[in-house]
Short mmCIF file of C-alpha atoms in Angstrom, two decimals:
data_model
loop_
_atom_site.label_atom_id
_atom_site.label_comp_id
_atom_site.label_asym_id
_atom_site.label_seq_id
_atom_site.Cartn_x
_atom_site.Cartn_y
_atom_site.Cartn_z
CA MET A 1 -0.10 0.01 0.07
CA ASP A 2 1.05 3.44 -0.41
CA ARG A 3 3.63 4.55 2.13
CA THR A 4 2.45 8.52 1.73
CA ILE A 5 -1.35 10.07 1.47
CA LYS A 6 -0.40 13.30 0.35
CA SER A 7 -4.31 14.65 1.01
CA MET A 8 -7.64 13.04 2.34
CA GLN A 9 -10.73 14.67 2.24
CA LEU A 10 -13.84 12.94 3.52
CA LYS A 11 -17.56 13.92 3.50
CA GLY A 12 -18.41 11.68 6.56
CA LYS A 13 -17.95 12.29 10.05
CA LYS A 14 -15.53 9.25 11.00
CA PHE A 15 -12.19 8.32 9.57
CA PRO A 16 -12.02 5.08 7.53
CA ALA A 17 -10.80 1.86 9.65
CA TRP A 18 -8.26 1.14 7.47
CA ILE A 19 -6.23 4.28 7.90
CA THR A 20 -5.02 2.76 11.28
CA MET A 21 -3.72 -0.49 9.47
CA MET A 22 -1.54 1.22 7.10
CA LEU A 23 1.84 0.17 8.92
CA ASN A 24 3.88 0.90 6.40
CA LEU A 25 2.80 4.71 6.23
CA VAL A 26 5.50 7.95 6.01
CA LYS A 27 3.36 10.78 5.76
CA ILE A 28 -0.13 11.78 6.08
CA THR A 29 -2.03 14.97 5.36
CA LEU A 30 -5.59 15.40 6.28
CA ARG A 31 -7.08 18.51 4.72
CA ASP A 32 -10.61 19.92 4.85
CA CYS A 33 -12.51 16.94 6.24
CA ASN A 34 -15.09 19.38 7.78
CA ARG A 35 -17.21 16.90 8.97
CA CYS A 36 -15.20 14.71 11.17
CA GLU A 37 -15.11 15.65 14.75
CA VAL A 38 -12.40 13.40 15.73
CA LEU A 39 -8.83 12.48 14.38
CA PRO A 40 -7.70 8.83 13.91
CA PRO A 41 -5.38 7.10 15.90
CA LEU A 42 -2.13 7.04 14.42
CA GLY A 43 -0.08 6.87 17.19
CA HIS A 44 0.85 3.23 17.09
CA LEU A 45 2.08 3.35 13.12
CA PRO A 46 5.51 2.10 13.41
CA LYS A 47 7.29 4.22 10.26
CA LEU A 48 4.99 7.54 10.29
CA ARG A 49 7.34 10.55 10.38
CA GLU A 50 4.88 13.54 9.03
CA ILE A 51 1.22 14.52 10.18
CA ALA A 52 -0.11 17.97 8.61
CA ILE A 53 -3.65 18.63 9.75
CA ASP A 54 -4.95 21.42 7.88
CA GLY A 55 -8.81 23.00 7.70
CA MET A 56 -10.37 20.23 9.93
CA ARG A 57 -13.27 22.65 10.90
CA ASN A 58 -15.10 20.67 13.25
CA VAL A 59 -12.10 18.84 15.45
CA ARG A 60 -12.27 20.42 18.99
CA VAL A 61 -9.70 18.45 20.70
CA VAL A 62 -6.55 16.77 19.66
CA GLY A 63 -6.35 14.24 22.58
CA ASP A 64 -4.99 11.43 23.94
CA ASP A 65 -7.44 9.22 21.48
CA PHE A 66 -4.95 10.65 18.76
CA CYS A 67 -2.08 8.93 19.86
CA GLY A 68 -3.87 5.45 20.66
CA GLY A 69 -2.12 2.62 22.30
CA GLN A 70 1.18 2.32 24.29
CA SER A 71 4.14 2.98 21.90
CA VAL A 72 3.18 6.04 20.58
CA PHE A 73 4.27 7.80 17.58
CA PRO A 74 7.68 6.22 17.82
CA GLN A 75 9.09 7.54 14.45
CA LEU A 76 6.86 10.96 13.90
CA GLU A 77 9.16 13.74 13.26
CA ARG A 78 7.37 16.34 11.94
CA LEU A 79 3.56 17.57 12.98
CA LYS A 80 1.71 20.56 11.82
CA ILE A 81 -1.93 21.69 12.79
CA GLU A 82 -3.37 24.84 10.91
CA ASN A 83 -6.82 26.33 10.05
CA CYS A 84 -8.45 24.56 12.58
CA ALA A 85 -11.64 26.58 13.17
CA ARG A 86 -12.69 25.04 16.43
CA LEU A 87 -9.63 23.47 17.97
CA ARG A 88 -9.34 24.66 21.43
CA LYS A 89 -7.20 21.99 23.18
CA ILE A 90 -4.05 20.23 22.55
CA LEU A 91 -3.18 17.94 25.14
CA PRO A 92 -0.72 14.67 24.05
CA SER A 93 2.75 14.98 25.06
CA CYS A 94 3.50 11.53 23.17
CA PHE A 95 6.14 12.54 20.66
CA PRO A 96 9.50 10.50 21.65
CA SER A 97 11.15 11.73 18.22
CA LEU A 98 9.28 14.70 16.76
CA LYS A 99 11.79 17.20 15.87
CA GLN A 100 9.39 20.16 14.43
CA LEU A 101 6.27 21.04 15.61
CA PHE A 102 3.81 23.98 14.24
CA PHE A 103 0.76 25.29 15.21
CA TRP A 104 -0.65 27.89 12.53
CA GLN A 105 -3.66 30.13 12.66
CA LEU A 106 -5.99 28.35 14.77
CA PRO A 107 -8.58 31.26 16.11
CA ASN A 108 -9.97 29.36 19.32
CA LEU A 109 -7.11 27.65 20.57
CA GLU A 110 -7.08 28.27 24.54
CA GLU A 111 -4.67 25.82 25.98
CA TRP A 112 -1.79 23.58 25.38
CA GLU A 113 -0.02 21.83 27.76
CA ALA A 114 3.05 20.12 26.46
CA ALA A 115 3.40 17.99 30.03
CA VAL A 116 6.40 16.05 31.64
CA ILE A 117 5.56 12.61 31.64
CA SER A 118 6.12 10.88 34.94
CA THR A 119 6.68 7.39 35.82
CA ALA A 120 7.13 5.23 39.17
CA VAL A 121 10.81 5.88 38.81
CA SER A 122 11.37 9.31 37.16
CA SER A 123 9.93 12.13 34.98
CA GLN A 124 11.17 13.43 31.70
CA SER A 125 9.85 15.86 28.77
CA GLY A 126 7.37 14.74 26.46
CA PHE A 127 9.32 15.80 23.77
CA PRO A 128 12.91 15.34 24.21
CA LYS A 129 14.10 15.60 20.64
CA LEU A 130 12.12 18.49 19.51
CA GLU A 131 14.32 21.25 17.37
CA SER A 132 11.79 23.57 16.17
CA LEU A 133 8.59 25.06 17.62
CA GLU A 134 6.17 27.55 16.16
CA ILE A 135 3.08 29.23 17.29
CA TRP A 136 1.21 31.58 15.14
CA ARG A 137 -1.76 33.18 15.07
CA CYS A 138 -3.79 31.83 17.82
CA PRO A 139 -5.37 34.69 18.97
CA ARG A 140 -7.27 32.88 22.33
CA LEU A 141 -4.16 31.39 23.49
CA ARG A 142 -3.59 32.50 27.00
CA LYS A 143 -1.18 30.16 28.83
CA ILE A 144 1.51 27.72 27.56
CA LEU A 145 2.57 25.32 29.98
CA SER A 146 5.45 23.39 28.66
CA SER A 147 7.87 20.64 30.05
CA CYS A 148 11.52 21.81 29.34
CA PHE A 149 12.74 21.18 25.58
CA PRO A 150 16.27 19.75 26.16
CA SER A 151 16.76 19.71 22.35
CA LEU A 152 15.06 22.59 20.83
CA LYS A 153 16.87 25.18 18.82
CA GLN A 154 14.24 27.58 17.42
CA LEU A 155 11.26 28.83 19.16
CA TYR A 156 9.05 31.06 17.36
CA PHE A 157 5.78 33.05 19.10
CA ARG A 158 3.91 35.47 16.87
CA GLU A 159 0.57 36.94 16.66
CA LEU A 160 -0.88 35.80 19.95
CA PRO A 161 -2.33 38.91 21.52
CA ASN A 162 -3.69 37.26 24.86
CA LEU A 163 -1.06 35.26 25.87
CA GLU A 164 -0.19 36.31 29.17
CA GLU A 165 2.25 33.39 30.42
CA TRP A 166 4.55 30.77 29.53
CA GLU A 167 5.86 28.65 32.08
CA ALA A 168 8.24 25.59 31.91
CA ALA A 169 7.79 22.61 34.33
CA VAL A 170 11.08 21.37 36.50
CA ILE A 171 12.25 17.56 35.40
CA GLY A 172 13.49 15.91 38.22
CA THR A 173 14.67 16.90 41.87
CA GLY A 174 17.26 18.25 43.21
CA VAL A 175 20.90 18.54 41.56
CA SER A 176 19.69 16.41 38.89
CA SER A 177 16.80 18.73 38.27
CA GLN A 178 16.43 20.20 34.60
CA SER A 179 14.99 23.61 33.88
CA GLY A 180 15.23 25.33 30.82
CA PHE A 181 16.49 25.38 27.34
CA PRO A 182 20.29 24.28 27.13
CA LYS A 183 20.21 24.10 23.40
CA LEU A 184 18.10 27.02 22.25
CA GLU A 185 19.71 29.30 19.85
CA SER A 186 16.96 31.36 18.09
CA LEU A 187 14.07 32.95 20.37
CA GLU A 188 11.43 35.36 18.74
CA ILE A 189 8.56 36.44 20.47
CA LEU A 190 6.81 38.84 17.87
CA GLU A 191 3.37 40.77 18.66
CA CYS A 192 2.71 39.03 21.83
CA PRO A 193 1.38 42.24 23.90
CA ARG A 194 0.36 40.87 26.89
CA LEU A 195 3.23 38.21 27.49
CA ARG A 196 4.98 39.32 30.88
CA LYS A 197 6.05 36.26 32.47
CA ILE A 198 8.35 33.60 30.55
CA PRO A 199 10.41 30.58 32.24
CA ASN A 200 12.69 31.74 34.78
CA SER A 201 15.24 29.51 32.98
CA TYR A 202 18.71 29.73 31.90
CA PHE A 203 19.34 29.97 28.29
CA PRO A 204 23.29 29.35 27.82
CA SER A 205 23.06 29.01 23.98
CA LEU A 206 21.04 31.37 22.73
CA LYS A 207 22.22 33.79 20.21
CA LYS A 208 19.87 35.27 18.51
CA LEU A 209 16.65 37.28 20.68
CA GLU A 210 13.68 39.39 18.77
CA LEU A 211 11.15 40.76 21.06
CA THR A 212 8.74 43.41 19.45
CA ASP A 213 5.34 44.50 20.57
CA LEU A 214 5.29 44.34 24.27
CA GLU A 215 3.31 46.26 26.72
CA SER A 216 5.41 45.42 29.66
CA ASP A 217 9.15 45.23 29.93
CA MET A 218 8.98 42.42 32.72
CA MET A 219 10.54 39.98 29.96
CA LEU A 220 13.36 42.37 29.55
CA GLY A 221 14.20 41.97 33.37
CA THR A 222 13.91 38.29 33.15
CA MET A 223 15.85 37.51 29.68
CA SER A 224 18.95 39.84 31.05
CA ARG A 225 19.39 37.24 33.91
CA VAL A 226 19.35 34.51 32.02
CA VAL A 227 21.25 35.00 28.53
CA SER A 228 24.84 35.62 28.24
CA SER A 229 26.15 34.58 24.71
CA LEU A 230 23.57 36.97 22.83
CA THR A 231 25.08 37.71 19.35
CA SER A 232 21.97 39.11 17.73
CA LEU A 233 19.31 41.59 19.39
CA LEU A 234 16.21 43.14 18.10
CA LEU A 235 13.98 45.18 20.37
CA MET A 236 10.89 47.21 18.88
CA SER A 237 8.02 48.87 20.39
CA ILE A 238 8.93 47.75 23.73
CA GLY A 239 6.71 49.14 26.86
CA ASP A 240 4.91 51.54 24.91
CA GLY A 241 1.67 50.19 24.24
CA GLY A 242 -0.15 50.96 27.62
CA GLY A 243 1.44 48.71 30.24
CA ASP A 244 1.91 49.12 33.69
CA SER A 245 5.75 49.77 33.47
CA SER A 246 7.37 53.04 34.36
CA SER A 247 9.64 54.45 32.06
CA LEU A 248 12.09 54.23 34.74
CA SER A 249 11.67 50.63 35.12
CA LEU A 250 12.05 50.02 31.41
CA PHE A 251 15.04 52.20 30.69
CA SER A 252 16.64 49.74 33.62
CA ASN A 253 15.38 46.76 32.22
CA MET A 254 16.11 47.30 28.55
CA GLU A 255 19.36 48.91 29.30
CA SER A 256 20.45 45.64 31.62
CA LEU A 257 19.59 43.60 28.64
CA ILE A 258 21.83 45.30 26.06
CA ASN A 259 24.65 46.12 28.45
CA ASN A 260 24.79 42.34 29.88
CA SER A 261 25.06 41.38 25.94
CA LEU A 262 28.35 43.18 24.96
CA SER A 263 28.99 39.75 22.72
CA LEU A 264 26.43 41.43 20.14
CA THR A 265 27.38 41.57 16.56
CA LYS A 266 24.17 42.68 15.67
CA LEU A 267 21.91 45.30 17.30
CA GLU A 268 18.53 46.81 16.45
CA LEU A 269 16.33 49.17 18.41
CA ILE A 270 13.39 50.22 17.15
CA ASP A 271 10.65 52.34 18.62
CA CYS A 272 12.22 51.86 22.31
CA LYS A 273 10.72 54.89 23.97
CA GLY A 274 12.42 54.19 27.54
CA LEU A 275 15.97 53.93 26.28
CA LYS A 276 17.84 56.72 27.30
CA CYS A 277 21.92 55.39 27.57
CA LEU A 278 23.52 52.81 25.57
CA THR A 279 26.90 50.97 25.46
CA LEU A 280 27.99 49.07 22.74
CA GLY A 281 30.71 46.06 22.53
CA SER A 282 33.87 45.39 20.84
CA SER A 283 32.20 42.68 18.49
CA LEU A 284 29.20 45.08 17.11
CA GLU A 285 28.99 44.71 13.51
CA HIS A 286 25.58 45.83 12.43
CA LEU A 287 23.81 48.99 14.50
CA LYS A 288 20.13 50.16 13.65
CA ILE A 289 18.30 52.55 15.98
CA TYR A 290 14.97 54.09 14.90
CA ASN A 291 12.67 56.26 16.90
CA CYS A 292 14.17 56.46 19.99
CA PRO A 293 13.34 59.73 21.13
CA HIS A 294 14.72 60.02 24.50
CA LEU A 295 18.32 58.35 23.71
CA ILE A 296 20.89 60.43 24.92
CA ILE A 297 24.16 59.00 24.55
CA ILE A 298 25.88 56.35 22.92
CA ASN A 299 29.19 54.59 24.15
CA LEU A 300 31.70 52.16 22.85
CA VAL A 301 33.76 50.03 25.21
CA GLU A 302 37.36 51.07 25.26
CA GLY A 303 39.11 49.56 22.67
CA SER A 304 36.44 48.90 19.97
CA ALA A 305 36.67 49.62 16.37
CA GLY A 306 33.24 50.44 15.72
CA PRO A 307 30.70 49.05 13.72
CA LYS A 308 30.63 47.98 10.18
CA SER A 309 26.74 48.93 9.26
CA ILE A 310 24.99 51.47 11.11
CA GLU A 311 21.17 52.65 10.27
CA ILE A 312 19.71 55.56 12.41
CA GLY A 313 16.54 57.75 11.97
CA GLU A 314 14.41 59.49 13.82
CA LEU A 315 16.87 60.46 16.40
CA PRO A 316 16.78 63.71 18.89
CA PRO A 317 18.96 66.31 17.58
CA SER A 318 21.05 66.50 21.03
CA LEU A 319 22.19 63.17 20.00
CA LEU A 320 22.96 63.93 16.48
CA ASP A 321 24.98 66.94 17.71
CA GLY A 322 27.24 65.14 20.02
CA GLY A 323 26.02 61.75 21.53
CA PHE A 324 27.46 60.06 18.40
CA ALA A 325 30.89 61.15 19.12
CA GLN A 326 31.76 58.01 20.82
CA ILE A 327 31.13 55.55 18.16
CA GLN A 328 33.04 56.87 15.31
CA SER A 329 33.90 54.03 13.52
CA SER A 330 37.24 53.25 11.27
CA ARG A 331 35.95 50.25 9.87
CA LEU A 332 32.03 51.81 8.70
CA GLU A 333 31.53 50.46 5.36
CA TYR A 334 27.54 50.87 5.23
CA LEU A 335 25.48 54.11 6.62
CA GLY A 336 21.63 54.43 6.37
CA LEU A 337 20.69 57.93 7.40
CA GLY A 338 17.27 59.57 8.17
CA PRO A 339 14.62 60.90 8.17
CA PHE A 340 14.82 63.01 11.09
CA SER A 341 11.32 64.67 10.97
CA ASP A 342 12.39 67.44 13.65
CA LEU A 343 15.40 68.67 11.52
CA ASP A 344 15.40 70.89 8.30
CA TYR A 345 18.87 69.62 7.21
CA ILE A 346 20.67 66.64 6.91
CA PRO A 347 22.87 65.61 10.00
CA TRP A 348 26.25 64.33 9.29
CA PRO A 349 27.19 62.99 12.99
CA PHE A 350 30.63 61.24 12.01
CA SER A 351 33.98 62.28 10.69
CA SER A 352 35.40 61.01 7.46
CA SER A 353 35.67 57.54 6.77
CA SER A 354 37.99 56.23 4.04
CA ASN A 355 36.12 52.63 4.06
CA LEU A 356 32.35 53.83 3.28
CA ILE A 357 31.24 52.01 0.35
CA LEU A 358 26.99 52.36 0.76
CA LEU A 359 25.17 55.46 1.51
CA ASP A 360 21.65 55.22 1.95
CA LEU A 361 19.98 58.66 2.65
CA PHE A 362 16.07 58.76 3.51
CA GLY A 363 14.61 62.11 3.16
CA TRP A 364 11.79 64.13 4.87
CA GLU A 365 9.35 67.01 4.51
CA LYS A 366 11.39 69.92 5.82
CA VAL A 367 14.63 69.14 3.45
CA LYS A 368 15.01 71.34 0.72
CA SER A 369 18.80 70.91 -0.74
CA LEU A 370 21.40 68.61 -0.25
CA ALA A 371 24.15 70.66 1.11
CA LEU A 372 25.64 68.10 2.68
CA PHE A 373 27.26 66.82 -0.14
CA GLU A 374 28.97 70.47 -0.24
CA GLN A 375 30.76 70.02 2.65
CA PRO A 376 34.40 69.49 2.30
CA LEU A 377 34.33 65.98 4.30
CA PHE A 378 33.12 64.29 1.49
CA ILE A 379 36.34 64.26 -0.07
CA ALA A 380 37.33 62.00 2.83
CA TYR A 381 35.47 59.21 1.16
CA PRO A 382 37.37 58.17 -1.38
CA ALA A 383 35.76 54.19 -1.27
CA LEU A 384 31.84 55.62 -1.68
CA THR A 385 30.70 53.22 -4.26
CA ILE A 386 27.01 53.07 -4.08
CA LEU A 387 24.68 56.59 -3.33
CA ASN A 388 20.77 55.90 -2.60
CA LEU A 389 18.63 58.83 -2.21
CA HIS A 390 15.08 57.95 -1.26
CA ASP A 391 11.65 60.35 -0.67
CA PHE A 392 13.57 64.00 -1.00
CA GLU A 393 10.36 65.59 -2.08
CA GLY A 394 11.42 68.58 -1.42
CA VAL A 395 14.93 68.66 -2.90
CA LYS A 396 14.70 70.44 -6.56
CA ALA A 397 18.63 69.80 -7.73
CA LEU A 398 21.41 67.18 -6.90
CA PRO A 399 24.58 69.25 -5.93
CA ASP A 400 27.08 68.99 -8.99
CA SER A 401 29.33 67.63 -5.87
CA ILE A 402 27.75 64.56 -6.16
CA ALA A 403 29.48 64.13 -9.61
CA LYS A 404 33.02 64.58 -7.86
CA LEU A 405 33.00 61.53 -5.57
CA PRO A 406 35.91 60.07 -7.02
CA SER A 407 34.68 56.30 -6.88
CA LEU A 408 31.06 56.52 -7.30
CA GLN A 409 29.55 53.64 -9.69
CA ASP A 410 25.88 53.44 -8.77
CA LEU A 411 23.35 56.18 -8.42
CA SER A 412 19.62 55.50 -7.47
CA ILE A 413 17.17 58.14 -6.87
CA PHE A 414 13.25 56.95 -5.54
CA ASP A 415 10.39 59.04 -4.52
CA CYS A 416 11.83 62.44 -5.38
CA LYS A 417 8.50 63.91 -7.24
CA ASN A 418 10.01 67.51 -7.57
CA LEU A 419 13.50 66.97 -8.45
CA GLU A 420 14.30 68.23 -11.81
CA SER A 421 18.03 68.76 -11.98
CA LEU A 422 21.16 66.21 -11.96
CA PRO A 423 24.77 67.03 -11.76
CA PRO A 424 26.60 66.61 -14.92
CA PHE A 425 28.39 63.16 -15.43
CA GLU A 426 31.15 63.54 -17.91
CA GLU A 427 32.54 60.69 -19.91
CA SER A 428 35.76 60.18 -17.81
CA HIS A 429 33.24 59.57 -14.58
CA THR A 430 33.06 56.21 -12.83
CA LEU A 431 29.67 56.09 -12.57
CA GLN A 432 28.23 52.84 -14.30
CA THR A 433 24.41 52.66 -13.50
CA LEU A 434 21.78 55.41 -12.88
CA ASN A 435 18.50 54.02 -11.63
CA ILE A 436 15.56 56.64 -11.18
CA VAL A 437 12.18 55.21 -9.89
CA ARG A 438 9.09 57.57 -9.74
CA CYS A 439 10.47 60.89 -10.50
CA PRO A 440 8.15 61.80 -13.20
CA VAL A 441 9.33 65.56 -13.49
CA LEU A 442 12.98 64.57 -13.89
CA LYS A 443 11.86 61.68 -16.40
CA ARG A 444 10.31 63.91 -18.45
CA ARG A 445 13.49 66.43 -18.62
CA CYS A 446 15.81 63.58 -19.22
CA SER A 447 14.13 62.75 -22.26
CA LYS A 448 16.48 60.92 -24.36
CA GLY A 449 18.25 63.42 -27.13
CA GLN A 450 15.64 66.32 -25.97
CA GLY A 451 15.10 67.13 -22.87
CA PRO A 452 17.05 69.87 -21.02
CA GLU A 453 18.88 67.33 -18.51
CA TRP A 454 19.64 64.67 -20.95
CA PHE A 455 23.20 66.16 -21.96
CA LYS A 456 24.52 65.03 -18.31
CA ILE A 457 23.80 61.91 -18.37
CA GLN A 458 24.41 60.76 -21.80
CA TYR A 459 27.54 58.88 -20.85
CA VAL A 460 26.34 56.90 -18.47
CA PRO A 461 26.56 53.05 -19.79
CA SER A 462 23.46 52.01 -17.97
CA ILE A 463 20.39 54.06 -17.33
CA ILE A 464 17.00 52.76 -15.69
CA TRP A 465 13.59 54.40 -15.49
CA ASP A 466 11.05 53.08 -13.17
CA TYR A 467 12.80 49.33 -13.24
CA LYS A 468 13.01 49.22 -17.17
CA ARG A 469 16.63 49.78 -18.64
CA TRP A 470 16.88 52.45 -21.13
CA GLN A 471 17.49 51.22 -24.54
#
């Protein structure tokens, strides 16, 4: 008999008995069996490795009857449950070989208990080999009580608006007890605004942490105590959604988490209203800070050469005028700058950097010129190869000094709707590609062979207008 059932759709309320006798079955997908209320007992099938359950509208509980028998799912490695509109509970912890587990778009799921399996002699995790767990779009899920996951490497929670607690049980007693996630490398908790409590466990292997859209900062305080080897950290919209944390505690918890993670190579801070002071480790290579209005100073630890990549936007003028003095980077290769809606000019909080290759400038309404490029400091950027200009709607002309950048090869201009004039690029210039998108006035003025701006770009080898190469 076929070892794989790719998709099964039934009109009745029960699954046929022959499914449970397919001892060679390796993979099965149960999809849109809309009248079925109970899943078939599949746990005894010795070779079954993958199960997908999709669109089972009337299944309310995935219970012990799904496991069936004594030797349960001995070879199952992947289980995915999605789009089951009435499913409220998922209870079994009977997956000794499971490596991947997915709960997607279960609008009525209220409870998941990945319990510890206890025997007369000992207790153990119900998921001893689980490596990847994803729970996404389960709006009624409030609490997760899990065993520890000794093999878990990736954990992903997203769009769980009512999740408040995630607890992990302790296995064993005394010195031999196990609590935590010893192999967890990546933890992403995104758009779970009410989540405040996470396991007070140690995460010795955690490298990547992403937290977004949290009303309370309590989780930051916990994480600052249980992580030690982070290399990548993203914090976005933390504590600004009406939670009960004060700005003082928010600052303290956020600062503790960041300053206890000096091994970071990548740090992104977006919409962090409570952040005031920031200290960066010597390993940092990529830094992104956007819309942190109360940030007043950024420091580098002694001996650091600074990041290779920096992106900043919507920061207070006081920081741009002096707070960046400590992070001048001798190895800066990429810079993304702007917007800064409170200013009427483009700030430049950096001294010269001979290694800068790529510059992205993002405009805003108050900026009327790009006088920045006429400053003498730009002569000190001999390696600048790629220049991208975005959203400078108030700018009508680009300064001629752009054409004097000695290594410029690619110039892209996006959404500069009132731009009329370009700098002249002579035949000997290094520019190889000119890419212009949604700049209608400039497009008319650069009409090939006719427009008043055509002579300025006629020697550029490759010209692209609105994503189409100019023939």
